[in-house]
DNA sequence: TAGTGGTCTAGACCACAGA
DNA sequence: CTGTGGTCTAGACCACTAA
């Protein structure tokens, strides 16, 4: 967590909106008032409010003020990198992760291409099945560049790899590109998941970049289609 | 198009990146240099660069500079509200819109609920089929609150409703919530689209809000699953 | 008209990267 | 060490809203 002034303001206000101290519909104090409350400049307050509005907490209206939005309506986290653990905990469900595969491999051409690797680079391949309420409905296949992730264990994979990367290895994840398509289910899908009779599967491909723009990870998250849901905010900048 | 200084800087740089004058991998001039080039302050330049990085054009690296990313890789627009017309033009495809329905209705409960309406409010219902390369692959069902959109014509629907709303009616669209799920195809889907034998359909639900946080529009965009693709950037803020 | 958020400025100091 | 981007300030003027 960053300790900038604007992040402090952001976190305090976000917390109050999430726990209901600031209720949907009411107006926040004006930027002028907030800046004297927090003993900071108006631009710094504006940075915090801009973040809040980008993340769906408030709505800024010129000439009027900033209105608190109803965040309880939004059942999924505001877009971004979110791990399976976070989601299932937030949804309050019984969940379990099965690590099916965990090995250091020399990647095939497809993965080498996806991860922008040279021929001698090695990658960690992790295959995990996610079980929610007794059903195996998600198949996660992750490929990490060994250069950035020297070691991985089964324990880490069963918990949250993102936690490990960010808190232990201090890897600087900066942004990700996400792609959602529907494809025909493969034999592997049918083998590892409770696919019922669905012939198709929702594939979410994630490309995770580091601060220096190099590719850390390529991930395929394969979801049984009846259990898939994706929610996103889109801000209008123009 | 806004005429702020930072939007001018943003648009000029975005244009140069899109048309290849600024190639992927090279570094932009420093913020200091850009501010004297554009005769403006550094904060204004920073606003433009922040927008560029949020939209996937560049990557800012502390202590080093701003690197141009490869936008040609990203075949779909950066997240946000994007109209069908924009997409098909960008993809350079032959496209056509069939307006199947256009009427002022008293909405049923489902729509009333989605749009947060009272019992006497009326809505425009617009049903359009999108044909790309001779195949009818998208079914768009839009519901507009009549309060904000007093009139609609077939011509407008065949062009771009967003254009009409923003440029003619000057409606202030501020943000949207998007939801993607897969559902069983309905008889209507099969009737209006070239569905082949697909039993499922990708449904994108859009809730479009005005600046004063009231709901302008609820949209269902139903895509044949083999032609569906969604791409999104996720920035990491922490 | 008074108050709001939107834009913009000209500085300042900091943390980080690289020679 | 220099140069980069990140944060922050104290003002200014503008456009919009509502009384």
Coordinates of C-alpha atoms (C1' of nucleotides) in Angstrom, one line a residue:
Chain A
X1 CA 0.0 0.0 0.0
X2 CA 1.4 3.3 -1.0
X3 CA 1.7 6.0 1.6
X4 CA 1.1 9.0 -0.6
X5 CA -1.2 11.6 0.7
X6 CA -3.6 11.0 -2.2
X7 CA -3.7 7.3 -1.5
X8 CA -4.4 8.0 2.2
X9 CA -7.3 10.1 1.2
X10 CA -8.4 7.6 -1.3
X11 CA -8.3 4.7 1.1
X12 CA -10.1 6.5 3.9
X13 CA -12.9 7.6 1.6
X14 CA -13.2 4.2 -0.1
X15 CA -13.3 2.5 3.3
X16 CA -16.1 4.7 4.5
X17 CA -18.1 4.1 1.3
X18 CA -17.6 0.3 1.5
X19 CA -18.6 0.1 5.2
X20 CA -21.6 2.4 4.7
X21 CA -20.4 5.4 6.7
X22 CA -20.8 7.3 3.5
X23 CA -24.1 6.2 2.0
X24 CA -25.0 6.1 -1.6
X25 CA -26.6 9.2 -2.9
X26 CA -25.1 11.7 -0.4
X27 CA -22.6 14.3 -1.6
X28 CA -19.0 14.3 -0.4
X29 CA -17.6 17.6 1.0
X30 CA -16.4 19.8 -1.7
X31 CA -12.8 19.6 -2.9
X32 CA -12.1 22.8 -1.1
X33 CA -13.4 21.5 2.2
X34 CA -11.6 18.2 1.8
X35 CA -8.3 20.0 1.2
X36 CA -8.5 21.8 4.5
X37 CA -9.8 18.7 6.3
X38 CA -6.8 16.8 5.2
X39 CA -4.4 19.7 5.3
X40 CA -3.4 19.2 1.7
X41 CA -3.8 21.0 -1.6
X42 CA -6.8 20.8 -3.8
X43 CA -4.9 19.0 -6.6
X44 CA -4.0 16.2 -4.2
X45 CA -7.6 15.8 -3.2
X46 CA -8.6 15.8 -6.8
X47 CA -6.1 13.0 -7.5
X48 CA -7.8 10.9 -4.8
X49 CA -11.3 11.7 -6.0
X50 CA -10.4 10.9 -9.6
X51 CA -9.2 7.5 -8.5
X52 CA -12.4 7.0 -6.5
X53 CA -14.5 7.8 -9.6
X54 CA -12.4 5.6 -11.8
X55 CA -13.0 2.7 -9.5
X56 CA -16.8 3.3 -9.3
X57 CA -17.0 4.7 -5.8
X58 CA -18.2 8.2 -6.6
X59 CA -19.5 10.2 -9.5
X60 CA -18.1 13.7 -10.0
X61 CA -20.6 16.3 -11.4
X62 CA -19.3 19.6 -12.5
X63 CA -20.9 22.5 -10.7
X64 CA -22.6 20.3 -8.2
X65 CA -20.2 18.0 -6.3
X66 CA -19.2 14.3 -5.9
X67 CA -22.0 11.8 -5.3
X68 CA -21.4 8.5 -3.5
X69 CA -22.4 5.5 -5.7
X70 CA -23.9 2.2 -4.6
X71 CA -20.9 -0.1 -4.5
X72 CA -22.9 -3.0 -3.1
X73 CA -24.6 -3.4 -6.4
X74 CA -21.4 -4.3 -8.1
X75 CA -20.8 -8.0 -7.3
X76 CA -17.5 -8.2 -8.9
X77 CA -14.4 -6.2 -8.3
X78 CA -13.8 -3.2 -10.4
X79 CA -11.7 -4.4 -13.4
X80 CA -8.2 -5.3 -12.8
X81 CA -6.0 -8.2 -11.8
X82 CA -7.9 -10.3 -9.4
X83 CA -6.9 -13.7 -8.1
X84 CA -9.2 -16.6 -7.8
X85 CA -8.8 -16.5 -4.0
X86 CA -9.9 -13.0 -3.7
X87 CA -13.0 -13.7 -5.8
X88 CA -14.1 -16.8 -4.0
X89 CA -13.5 -15.2 -0.6
X90 CA -15.5 -12.2 -1.6
X91 CA -18.3 -14.3 -2.9
X92 CA -18.2 -16.3 0.3
X93 CA -18.1 -19.7 -1.2
X94 CA -16.5 -23.0 -0.5
X95 CA -13.5 -23.3 -2.7
X96 CA -10.6 -25.5 -3.3
X97 CA -7.6 -25.5 -5.6
X98 CA -6.1 -28.7 -7.1
X99 CA -2.6 -28.4 -8.4
X100 CA -2.5 -30.8 -11.3
X101 CA 0.8 -29.9 -12.7
X102 CA 3.8 -27.9 -11.5
X103 CA 7.0 -28.1 -13.5
X104 CA 9.9 -26.2 -15.1
X105 CA 9.7 -26.8 -18.8
X106 CA 11.2 -25.7 -22.0
X107 CA 8.2 -24.2 -23.6
X108 CA 6.8 -25.1 -27.0
X109 CA 6.6 -22.5 -29.7
X110 CA 3.1 -21.3 -28.8
X111 CA 4.1 -20.4 -25.3
X112 CA 7.5 -19.1 -26.4
X113 CA 5.6 -16.8 -28.7
X114 CA 3.1 -15.7 -26.1
X115 CA 5.8 -14.9 -23.6
X116 CA 8.2 -13.4 -26.0
X117 CA 11.0 -15.8 -25.0
X118 CA 14.2 -16.9 -26.6
X119 CA 14.8 -20.6 -27.3
X120 CA 16.8 -21.3 -24.1
X121 CA 14.5 -19.6 -21.6
X122 CA 12.6 -21.9 -19.2
X123 CA 9.2 -21.3 -17.8
X124 CA 7.2 -22.6 -14.9
X125 CA 4.1 -24.4 -16.0
X126 CA 1.3 -24.5 -13.5
X127 CA -2.0 -26.2 -14.1
X128 CA -4.7 -25.8 -11.4
X129 CA -8.3 -26.8 -11.2
X130 CA -10.6 -24.6 -9.2
X131 CA -13.4 -26.2 -7.4
X132 CA -16.3 -24.1 -6.1
X133 CA -19.2 -25.7 -4.2
X134 CA -17.9 -29.2 -5.1
X135 CA -17.8 -28.6 -8.8
X136 CA -14.6 -28.3 -10.8
X137 CA -15.4 -25.4 -13.0
X138 CA -12.3 -23.5 -13.8
X139 CA -9.0 -24.7 -15.3
X140 CA -6.1 -22.3 -14.9
X141 CA -3.0 -22.8 -16.9
X142 CA -0.2 -20.4 -16.0
X143 CA 3.2 -19.9 -17.5
X144 CA 5.7 -17.8 -15.7
X145 CA 9.0 -16.7 -17.0
X146 CA 11.7 -18.4 -14.9
X147 CA 13.9 -15.3 -15.1
X148 CA 11.5 -13.5 -12.8
X149 CA 10.2 -16.4 -10.7
X150 CA 13.1 -18.5 -9.7
X151 CA 11.2 -21.0 -7.6
X152 CA 7.7 -22.2 -7.0
X153 CA 6.2 -24.8 -4.7
X154 CA 2.9 -26.7 -4.5
X155 CA 2.0 -24.8 -1.4
X156 CA 2.3 -21.5 -3.1
X157 CA 0.2 -22.6 -6.0
X158 CA -2.5 -23.8 -3.6
X159 CA -2.6 -20.4 -2.0
X160 CA -2.2 -17.4 -4.2
X161 CA 0.7 -17.0 -6.6
X162 CA 0.0 -13.3 -6.9
X163 CA 0.4 -13.0 -3.2
X164 CA 3.8 -14.7 -3.4
X165 CA 4.9 -12.6 -6.4
X166 CA 4.0 -9.3 -4.9
X167 CA 4.7 -9.8 -1.2
X168 CA 7.6 -12.2 -1.3
X169 CA 9.4 -11.7 -4.5
X170 CA 8.4 -8.0 -4.7
X171 CA 7.8 -8.3 -8.4
X172 CA 6.4 -5.1 -9.9
X173 CA 3.3 -6.0 -11.8
X174 CA 2.2 -3.0 -13.8
X175 CA -0.6 -3.9 -16.2
X176 CA -2.3 -6.7 -17.9
X177 CA -4.1 -7.3 -21.1
X178 CA -7.1 -9.5 -20.9
X179 CA -8.8 -11.3 -23.7
X180 CA -12.1 -13.2 -23.5
X181 CA -13.2 -15.7 -26.2
X182 CA -15.3 -18.8 -26.4
X183 CA -13.6 -21.9 -27.8
X184 CA -14.4 -25.6 -28.3
X185 CA -13.6 -27.6 -25.2
X186 CA -10.5 -29.8 -25.4
X187 CA -10.1 -33.3 -24.1
X188 CA -8.0 -31.9 -21.3
X189 CA -10.9 -29.7 -20.3
X190 CA -13.2 -32.6 -20.2
X191 CA -10.8 -34.7 -18.3
X192 CA -9.9 -32.2 -15.6
X193 CA -13.2 -30.4 -15.1
X194 CA -16.8 -31.2 -14.4
X195 CA -17.8 -30.1 -17.8
X196 CA -21.2 -31.8 -18.0
X197 CA -22.2 -31.7 -21.7
X198 CA -21.0 -28.3 -22.6
X199 CA -19.1 -28.3 -25.9
X200 CA -17.6 -24.9 -25.5
X201 CA -15.6 -23.2 -22.9
X202 CA -14.9 -19.5 -22.0
X203 CA -11.2 -18.8 -22.3
X204 CA -9.7 -15.8 -20.5
X205 CA -6.2 -15.1 -21.6
X206 CA -4.1 -12.8 -19.5
X207 CA -0.8 -11.2 -20.3
X208 CA 0.8 -9.7 -17.3
X209 CA 3.5 -7.1 -17.7
X210 CA 6.2 -5.8 -15.4
X211 CA 7.0 -2.2 -14.9
X212 CA 9.8 -2.4 -17.5
X213 CA 7.2 -3.7 -20.0
X214 CA 8.6 -7.2 -20.1
X215 CA 6.2 -10.1 -20.0
X216 CA 6.1 -11.9 -16.7
X217 CA 3.3 -14.4 -17.2
X218 CA 0.8 -15.8 -19.7
X219 CA -2.3 -17.3 -18.2
X220 CA -5.2 -19.2 -19.7
X221 CA -8.2 -19.4 -17.4
X222 CA -10.8 -21.8 -18.8
X223 CA -14.3 -21.5 -17.4
X224 CA -17.3 -23.7 -17.7
X225 CA -19.6 -21.4 -19.6
X226 CA -22.6 -21.5 -17.3
X227 CA -20.5 -20.3 -14.4
X228 CA -18.7 -17.6 -16.1
X229 CA -19.3 -13.9 -15.4
X230 CA -17.2 -10.9 -16.1
X231 CA -18.0 -7.4 -14.9
X232 CA -16.2 -4.3 -15.8
X233 CA -16.5 -0.5 -15.5
X234 CA -15.9 1.7 -18.4
X235 CA -15.2 5.3 -17.8
X236 CA -15.9 7.8 -20.5
X237 CA -13.0 10.0 -21.3
X238 CA -13.5 12.3 -24.1
Chain B
X1 CA -13.6 16.2 -29.0
X2 CA -12.5 18.4 -26.1
X3 CA -10.1 21.2 -26.8
X4 CA -8.1 21.2 -23.6
X5 CA -4.4 21.4 -23.9
X6 CA -3.9 17.9 -22.5
X7 CA -6.3 16.4 -24.9
X8 CA -4.5 18.1 -27.8
X9 CA -1.2 16.6 -26.6
X10 CA -2.9 13.2 -26.0
X11 CA -4.5 13.1 -29.5
X12 CA -1.4 14.2 -31.3
X13 CA 0.7 11.5 -29.6
X14 CA -1.9 8.8 -29.9
X15 CA -2.2 9.6 -33.6
X16 CA 1.5 9.3 -34.1
X17 CA 1.6 6.0 -32.3
X18 CA -1.3 4.6 -34.2
X19 CA 0.0 5.6 -37.6
X20 CA 3.5 4.4 -36.8
X21 CA 5.4 7.7 -36.7
X22 CA 6.2 6.8 -33.1
X23 CA 7.3 3.2 -33.2
X24 CA 6.9 0.6 -30.5
X25 CA 9.9 0.4 -28.2
X26 CA 11.2 3.9 -28.6
X27 CA 11.1 6.4 -25.8
X28 CA 9.0 9.5 -25.9
X29 CA 10.8 12.8 -25.2
X30 CA 10.9 13.5 -21.4
X31 CA 8.1 15.3 -19.7
X32 CA 10.3 18.3 -19.4
X33 CA 11.1 18.3 -23.1
X34 CA 7.4 17.8 -24.1
X35 CA 6.4 20.7 -21.9
X36 CA 8.6 23.1 -23.7
X37 CA 7.7 21.6 -27.1
X38 CA 4.0 22.2 -26.4
X39 CA 4.6 25.4 -24.5
X40 CA 2.7 24.1 -21.5
X41 CA 3.4 23.0 -17.9
X42 CA 4.7 19.7 -16.9
X43 CA 1.5 18.7 -15.1
X44 CA -0.5 19.2 -18.2
X45 CA 1.9 17.0 -20.2
X46 CA 1.6 14.4 -17.4
X47 CA -2.1 14.4 -17.7
X48 CA -1.8 13.6 -21.3
X49 CA 0.8 10.9 -20.7
X50 CA -1.3 9.4 -17.9
X51 CA -4.2 9.1 -20.3
X52 CA -2.0 7.5 -23.0
X53 CA -0.7 4.9 -20.5
X54 CA -4.2 4.2 -19.3
X55 CA -5.3 3.5 -22.8
X56 CA -2.4 1.2 -23.6
X57 CA -0.4 3.5 -25.9
X58 CA 2.7 3.9 -23.7
X59 CA 4.2 2.6 -20.5
X60 CA 5.7 5.0 -18.1
X61 CA 8.8 3.8 -16.2
X62 CA 10.1 5.8 -13.2
X63 CA 13.6 7.0 -13.6
X64 CA 13.7 6.0 -17.3
X65 CA 11.0 7.5 -19.4
X66 CA 7.9 6.6 -21.4
X67 CA 8.1 3.7 -23.8
X68 CA 5.8 3.4 -26.8
X69 CA 3.8 0.1 -26.8
X70 CA 2.8 -1.9 -29.8
X71 CA -0.8 -0.9 -30.4
X72 CA -1.2 -2.9 -33.5
X73 CA -1.2 -6.0 -31.3
X74 CA -4.4 -4.9 -29.7
X75 CA -7.1 -5.6 -32.2
X76 CA -9.9 -4.3 -30.1
X77 CA -10.3 -0.9 -28.6
X78 CA -9.1 -0.3 -25.2
X79 CA -12.0 -0.8 -22.8
X80 CA -14.8 1.7 -22.8
X81 CA -18.0 2.4 -24.5
X82 CA -17.4 1.6 -28.1
X83 CA -20.1 1.5 -30.8
X84 CA -20.5 -1.2 -33.4
X85 CA -19.7 1.3 -36.1
X86 CA -16.4 2.3 -34.6
X87 CA -15.4 -1.3 -34.2
X88 CA -16.2 -2.5 -37.7
X89 CA -14.6 0.5 -39.2
X90 CA -11.5 -0.1 -37.3
X91 CA -11.5 -3.7 -38.3
X92 CA -12.0 -2.7 -41.9
X93 CA -14.8 -5.0 -42.6
X94 CA -18.0 -5.0 -44.6
X95 CA -20.8 -4.3 -42.2
X96 CA -24.4 -3.6 -42.2
X97 CA -27.1 -2.9 -39.6
X98 CA -30.7 -4.1 -39.9
X99 CA -33.2 -2.3 -37.8
X100 CA -35.7 -5.0 -36.8
X101 CA -37.7 -3.1 -34.3
X102 CA -38.0 0.6 -33.3
X103 CA -40.8 1.6 -31.0
X104 CA -41.9 3.4 -27.9
X105 CA -43.1 0.9 -25.4
X106 CA -44.3 0.6 -21.9
X107 CA -41.6 -1.7 -20.6
X108 CA -42.2 -4.9 -18.8
X109 CA -41.0 -5.5 -15.3
X110 CA -37.6 -6.8 -16.3
X111 CA -36.7 -3.7 -18.2
X112 CA -38.3 -1.4 -15.7
X113 CA -36.1 -3.0 -13.1
X114 CA -33.0 -2.8 -15.2
X115 CA -33.6 0.8 -16.0
X116 CA -34.8 1.9 -12.6
X117 CA -38.1 3.2 -14.0
X118 CA -41.5 4.1 -12.5
X119 CA -44.6 2.4 -13.9
X120 CA -45.6 5.2 -16.2
X121 CA -42.2 5.8 -17.8
X122 CA -41.9 4.9 -21.5
X123 CA -38.8 3.6 -23.2
X124 CA -37.5 3.3 -26.7
X125 CA -36.9 -0.3 -27.7
X126 CA -34.5 -0.8 -30.5
X127 CA -33.6 -4.2 -31.9
X128 CA -30.8 -4.3 -34.4
X129 CA -29.0 -7.1 -36.2
X130 CA -25.4 -6.6 -37.1
X131 CA -24.1 -8.2 -40.3
X132 CA -20.4 -8.6 -40.8
X133 CA -19.1 -10.1 -43.9
X134 CA -22.5 -11.3 -45.0
X135 CA -23.2 -13.1 -41.7
X136 CA -25.7 -11.9 -39.1
X137 CA -23.7 -12.4 -35.9
X138 CA -24.7 -9.8 -33.4
X139 CA -28.2 -9.0 -32.0
X140 CA -28.4 -5.7 -30.2
X141 CA -31.4 -4.9 -28.0
X142 CA -31.4 -1.4 -26.6
X143 CA -33.7 0.3 -24.2
X144 CA -33.5 4.0 -23.8
X145 CA -35.3 6.1 -21.2
X146 CA -37.6 8.3 -23.1
X147 CA -37.1 11.1 -20.6
X148 CA -33.6 11.6 -22.0
X149 CA -34.1 10.5 -25.6
X150 CA -37.4 12.2 -26.8
X151 CA -37.2 11.0 -30.4
X152 CA -35.5 8.3 -32.5
X153 CA -35.6 7.4 -36.1
X154 CA -34.7 4.5 -38.3
X155 CA -31.9 6.5 -39.9
X156 CA -30.3 7.2 -36.6
X157 CA -30.4 3.6 -35.6
X158 CA -28.8 2.6 -38.8
X159 CA -26.0 5.0 -38.2
X160 CA -24.8 5.2 -34.6
X161 CA -27.1 6.0 -31.8
X162 CA -24.2 7.1 -29.6
X163 CA -23.2 9.7 -32.2
X164 CA -26.7 11.0 -32.1
X165 CA -26.9 11.1 -28.3
X166 CA -23.6 12.8 -27.9
X167 CA -23.4 15.2 -30.8
X168 CA -27.1 16.0 -31.3
X169 CA -28.8 15.6 -28.0
X170 CA -25.6 16.5 -26.0
X171 CA -26.4 13.8 -23.5
X172 CA -23.7 13.5 -21.0
X173 CA -22.6 9.9 -20.8
X174 CA -20.3 9.4 -18.0
X175 CA -19.7 5.7 -17.3
X176 CA -21.0 2.2 -18.0
X177 CA -21.0 -1.1 -16.3
X178 CA -20.5 -4.0 -18.5
X179 CA -21.3 -7.6 -17.8
X180 CA -20.4 -10.6 -19.9
X181 CA -22.1 -14.0 -19.5
X182 CA -22.9 -17.0 -21.7
X183 CA -26.5 -18.1 -22.0
X184 CA -28.7 -20.5 -23.9
X185 CA -29.7 -19.1 -27.3
X186 CA -33.4 -18.1 -27.5
X187 CA -35.8 -18.6 -30.4
X188 CA -35.5 -15.0 -31.2
X189 CA -31.7 -15.4 -31.5
X190 CA -32.1 -18.3 -33.9
X191 CA -34.7 -16.4 -35.9
X192 CA -32.8 -13.1 -36.3
X193 CA -29.2 -14.3 -36.5
X194 CA -27.2 -16.8 -38.5
X195 CA -26.6 -18.9 -35.5
X196 CA -25.6 -22.1 -37.2
X197 CA -25.9 -24.9 -34.7
X198 CA -24.6 -23.1 -31.7
X199 CA -26.7 -23.6 -28.6
X200 CA -25.2 -20.8 -26.6
X201 CA -24.7 -17.2 -27.1
X202 CA -22.5 -14.6 -25.4
X203 CA -24.5 -11.8 -23.8
X204 CA -22.9 -8.5 -23.1
X205 CA -25.1 -6.3 -20.8
X206 CA -24.4 -2.6 -20.7
X207 CA -25.7 -0.1 -18.2
X208 CA -25.0 3.4 -19.3
X209 CA -25.2 6.2 -16.7
X210 CA -25.4 9.9 -17.2
X211 CA -23.4 12.5 -15.3
X212 CA -26.1 12.8 -12.7
X213 CA -25.9 9.0 -12.1
X214 CA -29.3 8.3 -13.6
X215 CA -29.6 5.3 -16.0
X216 CA -29.9 6.3 -19.6
X217 CA -29.8 3.0 -21.3
X218 CA -29.8 -0.7 -20.8
X219 CA -28.4 -2.8 -23.7
X220 CA -28.1 -6.4 -24.5
X221 CA -25.6 -7.3 -27.1
X222 CA -25.9 -10.9 -28.1
X223 CA -23.0 -12.4 -30.0
X224 CA -22.6 -15.6 -31.8
X225 CA -19.9 -17.3 -29.7
X226 CA -17.4 -18.1 -32.4
X227 CA -17.2 -14.4 -33.4
X228 CA -17.0 -12.9 -30.0
X229 CA -13.9 -11.4 -28.6
X230 CA -13.4 -9.0 -25.8
X231 CA -10.1 -7.3 -25.0
X232 CA -9.4 -5.2 -22.0
X233 CA -6.5 -3.4 -20.3
X234 CA -6.2 -3.6 -16.6
X235 CA -4.0 -1.1 -14.9
X236 CA -2.5 -1.9 -11.5
X237 CA -3.1 0.8 -9.0
X238 CA -1.8 0.2 -5.6
Chain C
dT1 C1' -24.5 35.5 -7.7
dA2 C1' -21.9 32.1 -4.9
dG3 C1' -20.2 27.5 -5.0
dT4 C1' -18.8 23.6 -7.5
dG5 C1' -15.6 20.8 -10.3
dG6 C1' -12.2 21.3 -14.6
dT7 C1' -8.0 23.1 -16.3
dC8 C1' -3.6 25.1 -16.0
dT9 C1' 0.7 27.0 -14.1
dA10 C1' 5.5 27.4 -12.2
dG11 C1' 7.6 26.0 -9.1
dA12 C1' 9.5 22.3 -5.3
dC13 C1' 11.3 18.0 -3.5
dC14 C1' 11.4 13.0 -3.8
dA15 C1' 12.6 8.1 -5.5
dC16 C1' 14.6 5.6 -9.0
dA17 C1' 17.8 4.3 -13.1
dG18 C1' 22.0 4.4 -15.2
dA19 C1' 26.7 6.0 -16.2
Chain D
dC1 C1' 26.2 12.4 -10.3
dT2 C1' 22.4 13.6 -13.9
dG3 C1' 18.0 12.9 -15.7
dT4 C1' 13.9 10.6 -15.4
dG5 C1' 9.1 10.1 -13.7
dG6 C1' 6.1 10.6 -9.0
dT7 C1' 4.2 13.7 -5.7
dC8 C1' 2.7 18.0 -3.9
dT9 C1' 1.7 23.0 -3.4
dA10 C1' -0.7 27.5 -3.7
dG11 C1' -2.4 29.9 -6.4
dA12 C1' -5.3 31.3 -11.0
dC13 C1' -9.2 31.3 -14.3
dC14 C1' -12.9 28.9 -16.5
dA15 C1' -17.6 26.4 -17.1
dC16 C1' -21.3 24.7 -15.0
dT17 C1' -25.3 24.5 -11.4
dA18 C1' -28.6 26.4 -8.5
dA19 C1' -30.7 29.8 -5.9

